[in-house]
Coordinates of C-alpha atoms and ligand atoms in Angstrom, one line a residue:
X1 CA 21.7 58.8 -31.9
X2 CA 25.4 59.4 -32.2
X3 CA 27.3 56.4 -34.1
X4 CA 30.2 56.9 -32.8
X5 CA 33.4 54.8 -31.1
X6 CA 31.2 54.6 -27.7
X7 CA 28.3 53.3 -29.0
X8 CA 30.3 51.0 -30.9
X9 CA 31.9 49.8 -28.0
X10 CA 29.0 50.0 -25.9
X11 CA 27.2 47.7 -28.1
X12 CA 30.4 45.4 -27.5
X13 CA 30.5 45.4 -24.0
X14 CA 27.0 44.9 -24.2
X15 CA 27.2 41.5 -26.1
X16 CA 24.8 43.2 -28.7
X17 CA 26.7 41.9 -31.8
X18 CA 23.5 40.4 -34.0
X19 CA 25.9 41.3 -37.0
X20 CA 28.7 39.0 -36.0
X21 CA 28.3 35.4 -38.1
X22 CA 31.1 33.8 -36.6
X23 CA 32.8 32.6 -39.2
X24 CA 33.9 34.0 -42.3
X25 CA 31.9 35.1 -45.0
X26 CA 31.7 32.4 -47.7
X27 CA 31.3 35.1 -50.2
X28 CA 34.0 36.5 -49.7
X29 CA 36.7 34.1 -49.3
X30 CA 35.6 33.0 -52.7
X31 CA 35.8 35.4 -54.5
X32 CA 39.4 36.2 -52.3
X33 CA 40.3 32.7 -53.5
X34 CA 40.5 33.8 -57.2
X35 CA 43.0 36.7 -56.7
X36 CA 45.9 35.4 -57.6
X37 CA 48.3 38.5 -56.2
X38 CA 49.0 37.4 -52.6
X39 CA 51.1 41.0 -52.2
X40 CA 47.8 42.8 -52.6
X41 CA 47.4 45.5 -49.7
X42 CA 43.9 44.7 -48.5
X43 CA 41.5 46.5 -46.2
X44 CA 38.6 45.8 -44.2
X45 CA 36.9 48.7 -42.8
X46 CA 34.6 48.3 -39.8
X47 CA 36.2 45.1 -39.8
X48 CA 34.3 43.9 -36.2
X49 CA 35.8 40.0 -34.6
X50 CA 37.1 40.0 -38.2
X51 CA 37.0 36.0 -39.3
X52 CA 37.8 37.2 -42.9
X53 CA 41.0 38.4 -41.8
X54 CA 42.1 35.3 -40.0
X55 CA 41.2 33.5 -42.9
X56 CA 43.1 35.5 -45.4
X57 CA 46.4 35.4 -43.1
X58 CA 46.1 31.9 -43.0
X59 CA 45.6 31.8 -46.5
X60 CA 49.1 33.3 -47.4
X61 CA 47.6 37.3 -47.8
X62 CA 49.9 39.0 -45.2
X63 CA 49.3 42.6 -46.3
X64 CA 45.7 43.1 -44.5
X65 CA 44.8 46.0 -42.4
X66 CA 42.1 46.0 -39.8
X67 CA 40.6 48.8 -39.1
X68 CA 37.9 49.0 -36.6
X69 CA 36.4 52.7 -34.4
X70 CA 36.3 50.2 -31.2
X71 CA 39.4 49.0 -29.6
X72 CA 37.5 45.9 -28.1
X73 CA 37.3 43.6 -31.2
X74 CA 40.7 44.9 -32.4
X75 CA 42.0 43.8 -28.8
X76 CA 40.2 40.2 -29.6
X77 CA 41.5 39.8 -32.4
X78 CA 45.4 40.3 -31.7
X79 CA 44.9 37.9 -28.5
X80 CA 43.5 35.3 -31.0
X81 CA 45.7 36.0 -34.0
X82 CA 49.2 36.7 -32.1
X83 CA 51.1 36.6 -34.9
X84 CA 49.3 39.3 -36.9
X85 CA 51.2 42.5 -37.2
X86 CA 49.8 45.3 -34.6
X87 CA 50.6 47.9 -36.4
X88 CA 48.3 46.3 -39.1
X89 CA 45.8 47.2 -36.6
X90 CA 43.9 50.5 -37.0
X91 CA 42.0 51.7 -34.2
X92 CA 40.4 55.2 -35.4
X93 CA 37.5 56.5 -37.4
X94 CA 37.2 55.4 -41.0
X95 CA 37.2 58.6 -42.2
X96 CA 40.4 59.6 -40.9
X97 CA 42.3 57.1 -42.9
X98 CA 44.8 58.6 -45.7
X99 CA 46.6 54.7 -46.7
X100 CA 46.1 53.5 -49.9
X101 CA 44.6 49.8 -51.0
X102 CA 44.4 47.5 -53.4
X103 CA 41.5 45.6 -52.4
X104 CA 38.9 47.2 -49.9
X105 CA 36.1 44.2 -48.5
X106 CA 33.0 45.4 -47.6
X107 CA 30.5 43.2 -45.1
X108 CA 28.2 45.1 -42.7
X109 CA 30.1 48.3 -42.3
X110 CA 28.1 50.4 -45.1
X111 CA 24.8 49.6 -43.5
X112 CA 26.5 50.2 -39.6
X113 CA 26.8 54.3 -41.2
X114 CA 24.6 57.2 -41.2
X115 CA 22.8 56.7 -44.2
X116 CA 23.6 60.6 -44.8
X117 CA 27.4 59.3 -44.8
X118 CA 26.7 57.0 -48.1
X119 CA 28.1 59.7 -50.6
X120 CA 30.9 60.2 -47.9
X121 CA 31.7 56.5 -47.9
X122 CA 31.7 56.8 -51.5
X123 CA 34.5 59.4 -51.9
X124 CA 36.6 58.1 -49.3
X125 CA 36.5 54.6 -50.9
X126 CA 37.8 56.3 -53.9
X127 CA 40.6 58.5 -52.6
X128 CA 41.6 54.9 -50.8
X129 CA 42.1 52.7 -53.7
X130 CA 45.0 52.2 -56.0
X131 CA 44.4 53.0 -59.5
X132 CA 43.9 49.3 -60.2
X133 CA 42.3 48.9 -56.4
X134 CA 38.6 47.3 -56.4
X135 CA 36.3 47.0 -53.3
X136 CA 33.6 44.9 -53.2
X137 CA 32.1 43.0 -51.0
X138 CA 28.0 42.4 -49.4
X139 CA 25.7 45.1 -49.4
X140 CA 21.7 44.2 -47.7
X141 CA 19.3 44.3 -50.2
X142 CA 16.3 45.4 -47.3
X143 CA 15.1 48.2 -46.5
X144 CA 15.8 47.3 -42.5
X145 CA 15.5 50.6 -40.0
X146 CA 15.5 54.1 -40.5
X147 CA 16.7 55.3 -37.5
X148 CA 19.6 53.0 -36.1
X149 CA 21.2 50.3 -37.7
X150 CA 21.6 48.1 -39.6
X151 CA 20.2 50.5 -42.5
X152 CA 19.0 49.3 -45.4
X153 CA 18.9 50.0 -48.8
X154 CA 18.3 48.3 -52.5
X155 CA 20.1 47.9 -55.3
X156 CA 19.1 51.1 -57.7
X157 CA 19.8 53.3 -54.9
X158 CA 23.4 51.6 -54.4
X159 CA 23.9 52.1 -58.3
X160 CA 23.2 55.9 -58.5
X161 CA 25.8 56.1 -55.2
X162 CA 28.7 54.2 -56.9
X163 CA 28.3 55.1 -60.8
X164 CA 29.1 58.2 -59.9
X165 CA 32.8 57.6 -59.2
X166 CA 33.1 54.0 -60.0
X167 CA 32.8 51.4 -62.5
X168 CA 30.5 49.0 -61.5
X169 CA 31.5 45.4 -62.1
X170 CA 29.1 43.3 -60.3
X171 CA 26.1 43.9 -58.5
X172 CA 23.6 41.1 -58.2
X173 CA 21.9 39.0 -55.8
X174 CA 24.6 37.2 -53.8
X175 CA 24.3 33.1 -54.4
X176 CA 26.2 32.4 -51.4
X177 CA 25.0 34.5 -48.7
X178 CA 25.1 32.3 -45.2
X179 CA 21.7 31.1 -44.8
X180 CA 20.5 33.7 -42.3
X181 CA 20.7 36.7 -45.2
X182 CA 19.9 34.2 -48.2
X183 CA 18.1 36.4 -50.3
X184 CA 18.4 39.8 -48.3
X185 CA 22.0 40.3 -50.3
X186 CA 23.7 42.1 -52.9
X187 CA 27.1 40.9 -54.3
X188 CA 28.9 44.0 -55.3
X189 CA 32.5 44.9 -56.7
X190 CA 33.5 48.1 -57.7
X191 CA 36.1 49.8 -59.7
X192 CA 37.8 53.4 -60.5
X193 CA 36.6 54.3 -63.6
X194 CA 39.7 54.5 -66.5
Ligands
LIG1 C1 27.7 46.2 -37.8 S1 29.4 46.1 -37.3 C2 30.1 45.0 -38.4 C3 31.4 44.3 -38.0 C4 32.0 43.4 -39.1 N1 32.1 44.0 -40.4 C5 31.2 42.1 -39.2 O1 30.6 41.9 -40.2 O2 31.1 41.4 -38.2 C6 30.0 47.6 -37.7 C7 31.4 47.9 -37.3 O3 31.9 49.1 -37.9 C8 32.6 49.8 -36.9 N2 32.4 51.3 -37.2 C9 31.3 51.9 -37.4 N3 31.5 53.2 -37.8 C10 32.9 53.3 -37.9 C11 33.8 54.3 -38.4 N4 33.3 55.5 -38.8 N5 35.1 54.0 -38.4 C12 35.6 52.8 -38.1 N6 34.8 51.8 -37.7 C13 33.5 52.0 -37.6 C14 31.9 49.4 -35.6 O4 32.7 49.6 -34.4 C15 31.6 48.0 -35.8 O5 32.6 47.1 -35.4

């Protein structure tokens, strides 16, 4: 099976969105509440209906890209947030990106990739962040499927990926996970190593 943009939006179409919460992350408008830097260029890959962004415009961080492979939640997401910038819209595959970012949020876009594509993600993550840039974000803590997603993993395997090009700051069981993945989560942030 292909992962590509039409599967995506196939699974769109389809109303086959399990991974969509609704709402945003509590995890990670905490931990978006401590940073202090409201300037910060911010990504968030894979970035679905996208309730974390909403919540960050709202909450004074203007310099957030979206970047999504299908056009339909992108599309959803201008008509509901009109006043976002389009061009802070990006509608291709995350690979293809060549921007640079302060703060990269992960939630359900690692696990939506070819597991083969984990020490891709890794390197790309890397050549995308500043030299002070950190990503972090939810990683599942499951093992989940093996041959569509979500894919799963556990939190030794995700430490041999990242240690290899970054410092790793936190990775522990998430506290706040919404109740449906209480348990199943990893809280993770990463750095570039000095
Ligand atoms: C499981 S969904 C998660 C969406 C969102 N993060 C959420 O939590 O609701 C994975 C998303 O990643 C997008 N995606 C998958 N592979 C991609 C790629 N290579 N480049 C850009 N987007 C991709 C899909 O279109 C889909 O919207």
């Amino acid at each position: 099976m292909e992962l590509n943009e039409s599967y995506w939006t196939s699974r769109y179409q389809n109303d086959q969105t399990g991974w969509d919460i609704g709402y945003a992350s509590p995890a990670i408008t905490n931990f978006m509440n401590q940073i202090e830097n409201k300037d910060s260029k911010i990504l968030i890959p894979g970035c679905g209906n996208a309730y974390e962004a909403k919540y960050l415009w709202e909450n004074g961080f203007k310099n957030v890209y979206l970047l999504d492979f299908s056009p339909i939640p992108l599309k959803k997401f201008a008509e509901e947030n009109p006043e976002f910038p389009k061009e802070q819209l990006l509608n291709f595959n995350f690979f293809n990106l060549t921007k640079s970012f302060d703060i990269i949020i992960e939630q359900t876009f690692f696990c939506a990739l070819n597991p083969e594509l984990r020490p891709q993600y890794v390197q790309k993550m890397k050549a995308l962040l500043r030299p002070n840039g950190i990503l972090f974000g939810l990683l599942f803590n499951i093992p989940l499927f093996d041959d569509r997603p979500p894919f799963g993993g556990e939190k030794s395997e995700y430490e041999k990926l990242f240690e290899k090009e970054f410092q790793i700051e936190i990775m522990e069981k998430c506290k706040n996970s919404i109740p449906e993945r209480a348990g199943n989560e990893l809280f993770f942030k990463v750095s570039l190593r000095s």
